[in-house]
């Protein structure tokens, strides 16, 4: 049967299991919108195309499936660039569909023509221009497969207007992609495997570095079995948080620049690192010349190009994390690691930074209070979507995630403005989840227009603005490294609660610690979204901190006054 290009597109998306598309229309994609209106697909009208890409990304991260964003040619497509790069850096499977001018006009600087496949070449896993209706089904099927195969990532499909105006036979079977199967097979020889097993079975001070790849692999169960068998303590990357419950005694917490002090110390003292689905980002390693010098290293990683990229390793098991751990399980020895675990426990007691909560209420509201109260009141069961900055690090330190895919954050690109739209995407992926945005006063102002999307779509998301009156993370660097010269970091903001009201969302300003928990409780009980303007201490900093490029061993610790360090969890 002959269908129009847009009908083929909509039918293909439906067959691929798509329910929601986040997008914004105009001429070069209008035939698709016309078909969308007649399809069962739900289109979410965003307020900015960057928001569409973050929503698709949030959807993908919360669901484990593929998120879909749509935009017109020219400015619509270029507005997507930041969101595509965000997805690329965090290996998130997003498919972006853009309209393009007619193929005869390509290269003529036609109205709203831009070479979006050229622009996005380095920030997509794959991109393609489709100029014939008969090629649409195959292009879309390939896009989905590539986006979510091996190491996931964004794919862009640019469809010319004439392809949207033409008709073609819809041959779904004939459009089957001729690509390798979904799961990349393990790709190492027996000698490499044996070396890894030997290292695992002989290590005295091993530590697992758990990354996002564990969740992308869906390997949480076998990962837990592996930990139970080997008794090896686990450190998490920012993006690995959630792959193993925070409450488990073997979960030590986050590593790296703002990781726990004991984790960084344990890494520096370890004799074996087992890196699983993580890519040794510079935020994780600090100065490579001094990184884990005493440790042999095993890297379990699906993307061969990550092997020996930053950190040379002794055994590289290239393949899917779940499959590789399944192969390792029967051959690793059951271990105790008693002395090593006891030593780490001592490190925890000595250098714990769980300081602020144990301070008596001194009239100041700290971001840590707010995040800790959100954690308690949501019973650690919310999906928290964070933006980028100090609040992001405090969230990682003070919200204890028990479940996979419950922290959604932009790690690699560190995109301010990510949180609010990504949370909208997450809510569509998990409509029953308690979704919270934790965002700075700076980042919120970058994409706050998406409040209107929340209202138009009638969804419930609670928003906690950690309002410190500064581009706080930048201010912190100015405090520590530029003699407190606060250039371009003090930040004027609107009255956020009044702003929320103007959008039709309940807004509340909170500046006292005693008000935080009851307000969170009320927001959870309500059917509506609530936006909180939490007025927190302005010049608080995130500790510990490894300065950019410094050794993990050189952590800047919280000055003892006025906040005292103690290991007590209240
Ligand atoms: C302000 C700021 C501060 C930060 N501070 C810190 C910090 O203190 N500590 C920290 O950890 N991070 C920090 N980050 C985040 C950091 O920049 C990186 O984004 C993060 O460390 C990357 O974590 P990852 O390697 O687990 O995830 P990703 O970058 O997503 O990498 C995942 C890896 O898993 C692999 N993979 C994918 N699928 C599979 C599979 N099926 N099987 C096996 N492997 C697979 C991928 O190929 C990739 O190599 C910070 C970010 C910001 C913005
Ligand atoms: C789009 C973008 N621009 C600039 C930066 C650099 N940057 C990182 S954190 C930060 C400050 C964030 O301020 P705010 O949103 O108020 O959060 P806070 O650090 O105060 O919690 C800036 C400017 C970025 N990450 N993303
Ligand atoms: Mg701020």
XYZ file of C-alpha atoms and ligand atoms in Angstrom:
650
model
C 0.000 0.000 0.000
C 1.266 3.472 -0.887
C 1.584 5.960 1.967
C 2.944 9.469 2.202
C 6.424 9.934 3.667
C 5.012 11.311 6.964
C 2.553 8.405 7.240
C 5.445 5.995 6.767
C 7.347 7.859 9.459
C 4.457 7.746 11.943
C 3.707 4.078 11.252
C 7.371 3.194 11.621
C 7.652 5.049 14.926
C 4.533 3.302 16.191
C 5.933 -0.102 15.199
C 9.134 0.769 17.033
C 7.145 1.255 20.239
C 7.198 5.044 20.374
C 4.412 6.704 22.361
C 5.666 10.247 22.911
C 7.473 12.720 20.678
C 8.881 15.935 22.088
C 8.935 18.627 19.450
C 8.201 21.994 17.898
C 6.770 22.567 14.392
C 7.336 24.830 11.377
C 7.277 24.654 7.581
C 9.977 22.138 6.798
C 8.406 19.510 9.083
C 4.756 20.520 8.710
C 3.670 17.529 6.594
C 4.919 15.287 9.415
C 2.918 17.269 11.955
C -0.164 16.890 9.788
C 0.303 13.114 9.850
C 1.091 13.147 13.576
C -2.293 14.725 14.212
C -3.939 11.721 12.549
C -1.755 9.141 14.310
C -1.908 7.656 17.811
C 1.438 9.174 18.710
C 1.368 11.726 21.495
C 3.180 14.938 20.622
C 4.444 17.072 23.501
C 4.728 20.692 22.429
C 7.879 22.061 24.029
C 8.833 25.722 24.393
C 12.341 25.453 22.951
C 13.869 22.707 20.847
C 16.732 22.282 23.335
C 14.000 21.282 25.765
C 12.737 18.678 23.287
C 16.116 16.974 23.116
C 16.553 16.996 26.912
C 13.037 15.595 27.311
C 13.817 12.791 24.878
C 17.061 12.212 26.773
C 15.280 12.197 30.166
C 12.735 9.786 28.705
C 15.526 7.485 27.511
C 17.423 7.605 30.793
C 14.336 6.909 32.906
C 12.937 4.167 30.679
C 15.945 2.409 29.188
C 14.288 2.870 25.792
C 14.811 5.416 23.044
C 13.588 9.030 23.347
C 12.371 10.902 20.279
C 12.655 14.634 19.597
C 11.443 16.526 16.541
C 12.128 19.961 15.097
C 11.955 21.967 11.927
C 14.944 22.889 9.762
C 17.346 25.785 10.407
C 16.912 27.325 13.874
C 14.755 24.455 15.091
C 17.524 22.009 14.268
C 20.351 24.186 15.606
C 18.482 24.638 18.889
C 18.789 20.882 19.298
C 22.562 20.876 19.188
C 23.191 21.260 22.943
C 20.737 18.483 23.753
C 22.283 16.160 21.182
C 25.772 16.822 22.547
C 24.474 16.180 26.075
C 23.091 12.809 24.985
C 26.308 11.968 23.131
C 28.578 12.621 26.096
C 26.427 10.468 28.404
C 25.713 7.679 25.881
C 21.971 8.306 25.851
C 19.841 6.799 23.077
C 17.955 9.709 21.531
C 16.584 9.889 17.984
C 16.144 13.411 16.605
C 14.010 13.928 13.543
C 14.401 17.209 11.711
C 12.708 18.658 8.660
C 14.928 19.858 5.848
C 14.367 21.999 2.758
C 13.508 20.166 -0.465
C 16.362 18.177 -1.951
C 16.488 20.398 -5.059
C 17.160 23.415 -2.818
C 19.910 21.785 -0.761
C 23.035 23.913 -0.866
C 21.257 27.044 -2.110
C 20.935 28.815 1.270
C 17.206 28.357 0.998
C 14.977 29.760 3.728
C 15.872 28.028 7.006
C 18.321 25.695 5.332
C 21.193 24.589 7.534
C 23.508 21.633 7.131
C 22.412 19.954 10.346
C 23.985 16.604 9.495
C 27.270 18.448 8.990
C 26.877 20.340 12.245
C 25.977 17.273 14.277
C 28.471 14.888 12.667
C 30.823 14.915 15.683
C 28.049 14.770 18.288
C 25.899 11.982 16.900
C 26.577 8.286 16.731
C 25.096 8.381 13.265
C 23.173 10.849 11.136
C 21.569 10.799 7.719
C 19.664 12.939 5.229
C 16.636 11.177 3.772
C 15.407 12.616 0.505
C 13.024 9.884 -0.704
C 9.844 8.702 0.959
C 10.784 5.081 0.241
C 13.932 5.429 2.391
C 12.179 6.720 5.516
C 11.258 3.392 7.117
C 14.767 1.955 6.791
C 16.388 5.188 8.027
C 14.182 5.235 11.118
C 14.651 1.547 11.876
C 18.406 1.934 11.557
C 18.333 5.059 13.708
C 16.634 3.217 16.569
C 18.904 0.225 16.321
C 22.091 2.273 16.218
C 20.946 4.588 19.028
C 20.399 1.696 21.403
C 23.032 -0.829 20.319
C 26.419 -1.426 21.957
C 27.337 1.922 23.420
C 24.130 3.940 23.044
C 24.034 7.475 21.678
C 22.056 10.041 19.705
C 21.105 9.647 16.031
C 19.692 12.364 13.777
C 17.434 11.742 10.791
C 17.011 14.800 8.554
C 14.059 14.415 6.183
C 13.721 16.718 3.180
C 10.416 18.382 2.443
C 10.035 16.572 -0.894
C 10.445 13.223 0.860
C 7.625 14.335 3.148
C 5.454 15.291 0.181
C 6.022 12.124 -1.830
C 4.323 8.750 -1.490
C 5.917 5.323 -1.477
C 5.195 1.714 -0.723
C 5.408 1.041 3.026
C 7.513 -2.094 3.179
C 8.329 -2.615 6.874
C 9.908 -6.040 6.467
C 11.957 -4.910 3.489
C 13.274 -2.026 5.585
C 14.931 -4.297 8.141
C 18.334 -2.882 9.045
C 21.311 -4.876 7.912
C 23.358 -4.209 11.021
C 24.968 -6.389 13.692
C 22.663 -7.816 16.395
C 21.655 -5.633 19.364
C 23.977 -6.889 22.026
C 27.658 -6.628 21.206
C 29.257 -9.963 21.918
C 32.150 -10.300 24.305
C 35.324 -9.570 22.472
C 38.446 -10.820 24.263
C 40.542 -13.934 24.208
C 40.873 -16.580 26.896
C 44.298 -15.328 27.974
C 42.913 -11.852 28.685
C 40.007 -13.372 30.602
C 42.343 -15.633 32.622
C 44.542 -12.650 33.467
C 41.501 -10.800 34.815
C 40.436 -13.812 36.884
C 43.925 -14.214 38.302
C 44.011 -10.526 39.274
C 40.562 -10.771 40.864
C 41.368 -13.868 42.839
C 44.695 -12.661 44.172
C 43.898 -9.025 45.044
C 44.090 -7.984 48.696
C 42.776 -4.436 48.400
C 40.376 -4.451 45.428
C 37.738 -1.854 44.680
C 35.057 -1.811 41.995
C 34.500 1.399 40.036
C 30.876 1.170 38.959
C 29.654 3.303 36.055
C 26.598 4.030 34.010
C 27.410 1.150 31.658
C 26.061 -1.264 34.303
C 22.630 0.308 33.972
C 22.889 0.598 30.199
C 23.638 -3.115 30.161
C 20.757 -3.892 32.539
C 23.322 -5.830 34.567
C 22.224 -4.837 38.072
C 21.322 -8.377 39.222
C 24.482 -10.096 38.084
C 26.479 -7.123 39.346
C 25.004 -7.597 42.800
C 25.776 -11.329 42.684
C 29.339 -10.518 41.698
C 29.685 -8.189 44.688
C 28.148 -10.698 47.093
C 30.545 -13.395 45.867
C 33.713 -11.347 45.853
C 32.934 -9.023 48.781
C 34.620 -6.209 46.933
C 33.566 -2.690 47.970
C 32.007 -0.485 45.308
C 32.662 3.137 44.414
C 30.268 4.838 42.018
C 30.780 7.427 39.322
C 28.221 10.234 39.308
C 26.418 8.482 36.465
C 26.764 5.070 38.064
C 24.786 6.128 41.132
C 21.761 3.852 41.538
C 23.291 0.732 39.983
C 23.778 -0.663 43.518
C 21.775 0.427 46.584
C 23.296 3.292 48.550
C 22.267 1.632 51.811
C 24.383 -1.473 51.193
C 27.459 -1.493 53.442
C 29.638 -2.419 50.461
C 28.541 0.734 48.624
C 31.104 3.339 49.572
C 29.607 6.249 47.619
C 30.824 8.522 44.841
C 34.425 8.811 43.665
C 36.216 11.727 42.079
C 36.376 15.497 42.232
C 33.522 15.805 44.724
C 33.446 12.173 45.769
C 33.717 10.929 49.317
C 37.154 11.392 50.869
C 37.358 7.750 51.932
C 36.527 6.575 48.431
C 39.310 8.585 46.851
C 41.748 7.475 49.547
C 40.740 3.829 49.097
C 41.269 4.122 45.330
C 44.734 5.544 45.898
C 45.545 2.697 48.304
C 43.928 -0.138 46.333
C 45.923 -2.927 44.714
C 43.227 -3.648 42.104
C 40.627 -1.489 40.368
C 37.805 -3.264 38.561
C 36.253 -0.617 36.342
C 32.856 -1.650 35.009
C 30.965 0.434 32.432
C 32.816 3.619 33.285
C 35.208 5.659 31.226
C 37.766 7.135 33.662
C 36.549 10.697 33.133
C 38.952 13.392 34.355
C 36.426 14.293 37.064
C 36.975 10.748 38.306
C 40.748 10.342 38.046
C 42.243 13.757 38.771
C 45.915 13.844 37.817
C 46.537 10.701 35.807
C 50.206 10.624 36.773
C 49.318 9.997 40.400
C 46.089 8.014 39.895
C 45.878 4.665 41.723
C 49.580 4.038 41.291
C 49.560 0.894 43.445
C 46.691 -0.750 41.624
C 46.499 -3.190 38.758
C 43.450 -2.471 36.615
C 40.716 -4.485 34.924
C 38.386 -2.657 32.537
C 35.017 -4.169 31.587
C 33.710 -1.931 28.835
C 31.634 -2.282 25.691
C 33.473 0.334 23.628
C 36.997 -0.721 22.680
C 38.010 2.880 22.106
C 37.672 3.517 25.849
C 40.324 0.910 26.658
C 43.662 2.484 27.599
C 42.287 5.898 26.556
C 42.926 7.634 29.863
C 44.165 4.897 32.172
C 46.309 1.971 30.956
C 44.874 -1.325 32.150
C 46.253 -4.793 32.839
C 43.236 -6.713 31.553
C 40.591 -5.396 29.156
C 37.352 -7.320 28.870
C 35.680 -5.648 25.918
C 32.019 -6.495 25.889
C 28.691 -6.069 27.566
C 29.005 -5.660 31.343
C 26.236 -8.148 32.161
C 27.556 -10.853 29.866
C 31.109 -10.430 31.074
C 30.139 -10.528 34.758
C 28.064 -13.633 34.087
C 31.160 -15.321 32.666
C 33.300 -14.208 35.583
C 30.908 -15.321 38.319
C 31.626 -19.053 38.243
C 35.404 -18.572 38.255
C 35.920 -15.878 40.875
C 36.651 -17.023 44.402
C 34.404 -16.286 47.339
C 36.393 -13.778 49.383
C 36.165 -11.947 52.714
C 38.526 -8.990 52.375
C 38.070 -8.412 56.099
C 41.181 -6.299 56.768
C 40.639 -4.154 53.722
C 36.980 -3.494 54.551
C 37.884 -2.731 58.150
C 40.491 -0.264 56.957
C 37.960 1.498 54.722
C 35.559 1.676 57.639
C 38.252 3.435 59.610
C 38.760 5.885 56.761
C 35.025 6.582 56.802
C 35.015 7.257 60.523
C 37.997 9.515 60.264
C 37.036 11.684 57.354
C 33.264 11.619 57.017
C 31.760 14.780 55.612
C 28.202 14.242 56.719
C 28.564 17.429 58.640
C 25.852 19.887 57.924
C 22.860 17.813 58.930
C 24.265 17.178 62.355
C 24.649 20.881 63.047
C 21.985 22.271 65.308
C 19.631 24.665 63.513
C 21.557 27.934 63.529
C 19.034 29.844 61.456
C 20.849 29.075 58.202
C 19.398 26.893 55.504
C 21.969 24.781 53.708
C 21.393 23.057 50.400
C 22.389 19.813 52.093
C 19.434 20.205 54.489
C 17.022 20.602 51.643
C 18.332 17.652 49.667
C 18.558 15.452 52.728
C 14.946 16.305 53.576
C 13.827 15.552 50.024
C 15.567 12.185 50.371
C 13.910 11.433 53.696
C 10.450 12.602 52.704
C 10.515 10.697 49.404
C 11.943 7.623 51.215
C 14.764 7.576 48.679
C 12.250 6.438 46.115
C 11.942 9.463 43.810
C 13.420 10.007 40.389
C 15.596 13.039 40.956
C 16.652 14.999 37.899
C 19.415 17.454 38.601
C 20.915 20.350 36.769
C 24.598 21.261 36.835
C 26.512 22.967 39.594
C 26.905 22.776 43.349
C 23.353 21.515 43.909
C 24.142 18.609 41.538
C 27.069 17.537 43.692
C 25.109 17.963 46.919
C 22.340 15.849 45.471
C 24.869 13.115 44.699
C 26.184 13.339 48.265
C 22.962 13.756 50.253
C 20.266 11.894 48.319
C 20.880 8.203 48.796
C 19.712 6.405 45.678
C 18.566 2.837 46.090
C 17.360 2.115 42.574
C 18.791 2.251 39.076
C 17.766 5.121 36.785
C 16.610 7.158 39.787
C 19.258 9.858 39.352
C 19.175 11.595 35.996
C 21.885 14.179 35.461
C 24.109 15.583 32.759
C 27.619 14.376 33.596
C 29.855 14.531 30.555
C 28.738 17.788 28.957
C 27.463 19.212 32.244
C 24.629 21.054 30.559
C 22.949 23.760 32.630
C 19.269 23.891 31.753
C 19.047 20.103 31.468
C 17.023 19.335 34.597
C 13.569 20.782 34.042
C 13.042 19.441 30.509
C 14.750 16.104 31.260
C 12.374 15.670 34.218
C 9.408 16.174 31.908
C 10.742 13.394 29.691
C 11.311 11.171 32.739
C 7.732 11.752 33.886
C 6.390 10.558 30.532
C 8.605 7.478 30.793
C 7.552 6.724 34.380
C 4.162 8.418 34.929
C 3.697 6.853 38.360
C 7.064 7.954 39.687
C 7.580 10.788 42.138
C 9.705 13.069 39.934
C 11.757 15.871 41.496
C 13.857 18.511 39.825
C 16.844 19.761 41.814
C 18.150 22.816 40.021
C 20.213 25.946 40.628
C 18.919 29.477 40.289
C 21.241 29.852 37.284
C 20.390 26.700 35.354
C 16.693 27.060 36.016
C 16.703 30.403 34.239
C 18.110 28.730 31.121
C 15.110 26.522 30.353
C 12.369 27.710 32.700
C 10.068 28.286 29.746
C 9.317 24.555 29.949
C 7.114 25.233 32.997
C 4.481 25.966 30.383
C 4.940 22.462 28.972
C 4.248 20.986 32.417
C 1.032 22.982 32.612
C -0.074 22.222 29.062
C 0.558 18.511 29.535
C -1.058 18.481 33.004
C 1.759 16.474 34.556
C 3.006 16.614 38.112
C 6.650 17.382 38.777
C 8.014 19.007 41.917
C 10.791 21.509 41.464
C 13.348 22.435 44.112
C 15.344 25.511 43.144
C 18.460 25.633 45.301
C 18.648 29.399 45.231
C 22.018 30.630 46.474
C 21.983 33.871 44.485
C 25.118 32.804 42.633
C 26.389 30.724 39.800
C 27.518 28.777 42.812
C 29.958 26.278 41.330
C 31.768 29.060 39.498
C 31.723 31.229 42.629
C 33.283 28.352 44.540
C 36.203 28.249 42.098
C 36.530 32.040 42.382
C 36.579 31.714 46.170
C 39.238 29.025 46.122
C 41.388 30.007 43.164
C 40.690 33.688 42.334
C 40.826 35.344 45.774
C 37.047 35.694 46.021
C 36.836 37.976 42.999
C 33.218 37.209 42.200
C 33.129 38.384 38.597
C 29.887 37.613 36.767
C 28.642 35.116 39.335
C 26.213 37.043 41.584
C 22.878 36.361 39.999
C 19.685 38.384 39.972
C 16.638 36.172 39.657
C 12.926 36.747 39.393
C 10.635 35.951 42.312
C 10.517 32.260 41.398
C 7.363 31.527 43.375
C 5.510 34.398 41.675
C 6.900 33.248 38.343
C 5.546 29.767 38.949
C 2.163 31.276 39.767
C 2.228 33.193 36.500
C 2.659 29.881 34.699
C -0.193 28.354 36.720
C 2.038 26.344 39.060
C 1.986 26.548 42.847
C 5.068 28.405 44.077
C 6.518 28.645 47.562
C 9.544 30.397 49.000
C 11.280 28.692 51.924
C 14.172 29.988 53.938
C 13.908 28.213 57.293
C 15.058 24.702 57.975
C 11.990 23.791 60.003
C 9.742 24.614 57.032
C 11.443 22.298 54.562
C 10.150 18.836 55.488
C 6.482 19.854 56.018
C 6.498 21.722 52.712
C 7.878 18.693 50.872
C 5.252 16.519 52.515
C 2.468 18.860 51.414
C 3.826 18.995 47.869
C 3.873 15.213 47.663
C 0.324 14.966 48.956
C -0.944 17.490 46.410
C -2.124 16.564 42.913
C -0.426 19.610 41.467
C 3.178 20.454 40.729
C 4.921 22.658 43.276
C 7.916 24.866 42.648
C 10.052 25.638 45.708
C 12.369 28.589 45.913
C 14.720 27.370 48.653
C 16.747 30.351 49.839
C 19.943 28.653 50.899
C 23.250 29.857 52.314
C 24.872 31.906 49.573
C 28.554 31.150 50.006
C 28.522 27.487 50.932
C 30.887 25.228 48.985
C 30.990 21.589 47.981
C 33.528 19.493 49.866
C 35.641 17.544 49.595
C 37.105 18.817 46.364
C 39.947 17.678 44.184
C 41.044 20.753 42.238
C 40.960 20.299 38.454
C 44.060 18.363 37.423
C 45.211 17.737 41.014
C 45.918 14.344 42.530
C 43.046 12.410 44.102
C 45.202 12.332 47.218
C 45.056 16.137 47.513
C 41.514 16.808 48.608
C 40.452 20.231 49.770
C 38.441 19.656 52.932
C 35.703 21.728 54.467
C 37.200 24.362 56.752
C 36.243 23.292 60.244
C 34.519 26.511 61.211
C 31.620 27.134 61.382
C 30.762 23.639 60.171
C 32.214 20.744 62.058
C 32.949 17.425 60.410
C 31.451 14.383 62.016
C 30.508 10.951 60.825
C 27.172 10.904 62.606
C 24.088 10.458 60.417
C 21.248 12.120 62.325
C 29.990 19.827 37.925
C 30.323 18.384 37.686
C 31.101 17.696 38.599
C 31.345 16.343 38.447
N 32.024 15.683 39.428
C 32.114 14.333 39.383
C 32.670 13.583 40.461
O 33.087 14.131 41.474
N 32.699 12.239 40.349
C 32.204 11.581 39.244
O 32.217 10.353 39.209
N 31.708 12.259 38.208
C 31.629 13.614 38.249
N 31.063 14.288 37.207
C 30.587 13.513 36.039
C 31.719 13.188 35.072
O 32.000 14.327 34.306
C 31.309 12.021 34.137
O 30.145 12.345 33.472
C 31.087 10.710 34.893
O 32.149 10.448 35.762
C 30.938 9.599 33.885
O 30.490 8.439 34.528
P 30.544 7.021 33.769
O 31.905 6.824 33.209
O 29.990 6.037 34.718
O 29.415 7.182 32.663
P 29.476 7.449 31.087
O 30.269 8.640 30.771
O 28.059 7.429 30.649
O 30.229 6.198 30.526
C 29.618 4.939 30.528
C 30.609 3.936 30.003
O 29.950 2.677 29.995
C 30.177 2.053 28.735
N 29.050 1.178 28.423
C 27.878 1.489 27.829
N 27.098 0.409 27.704
C 27.794 -0.623 28.235
C 27.523 -2.005 28.391
N 26.378 -2.543 27.962
N 28.467 -2.775 28.984
C 29.654 -2.255 29.397
N 29.962 -0.942 29.253
C 29.047 -0.142 28.696
C 30.300 3.201 27.759
O 30.977 2.816 26.582
C 31.051 4.228 28.585
O 32.431 4.072 28.486
C 30.840 15.659 37.319
C 30.106 16.340 36.367
C 29.833 17.683 36.547
C 28.992 18.398 35.533
C 25.138 25.795 29.491
C 26.227 25.938 30.490
N 26.873 27.118 30.602
C 27.866 27.269 31.532
C 28.214 26.241 32.343
C 29.332 26.386 33.377
N 28.801 26.254 34.744
C 28.872 25.096 35.439
S 28.159 25.174 36.932
C 27.732 26.781 36.698
C 26.975 27.530 37.756
C 25.623 26.979 38.006
O 24.891 27.888 38.804
P 23.477 27.480 39.379
O 22.616 26.958 38.305
O 22.934 28.620 40.155
O 23.840 26.257 40.328
P 24.724 26.265 41.679
O 26.120 25.926 41.296
O 24.622 27.630 42.284
O 24.102 25.200 42.517
C 28.167 27.235 35.449
C 27.978 28.615 34.945
C 27.534 25.011 32.146
N 27.835 23.940 32.860
N 26.523 24.900 31.237
Mg 23.095 29.057 42.164
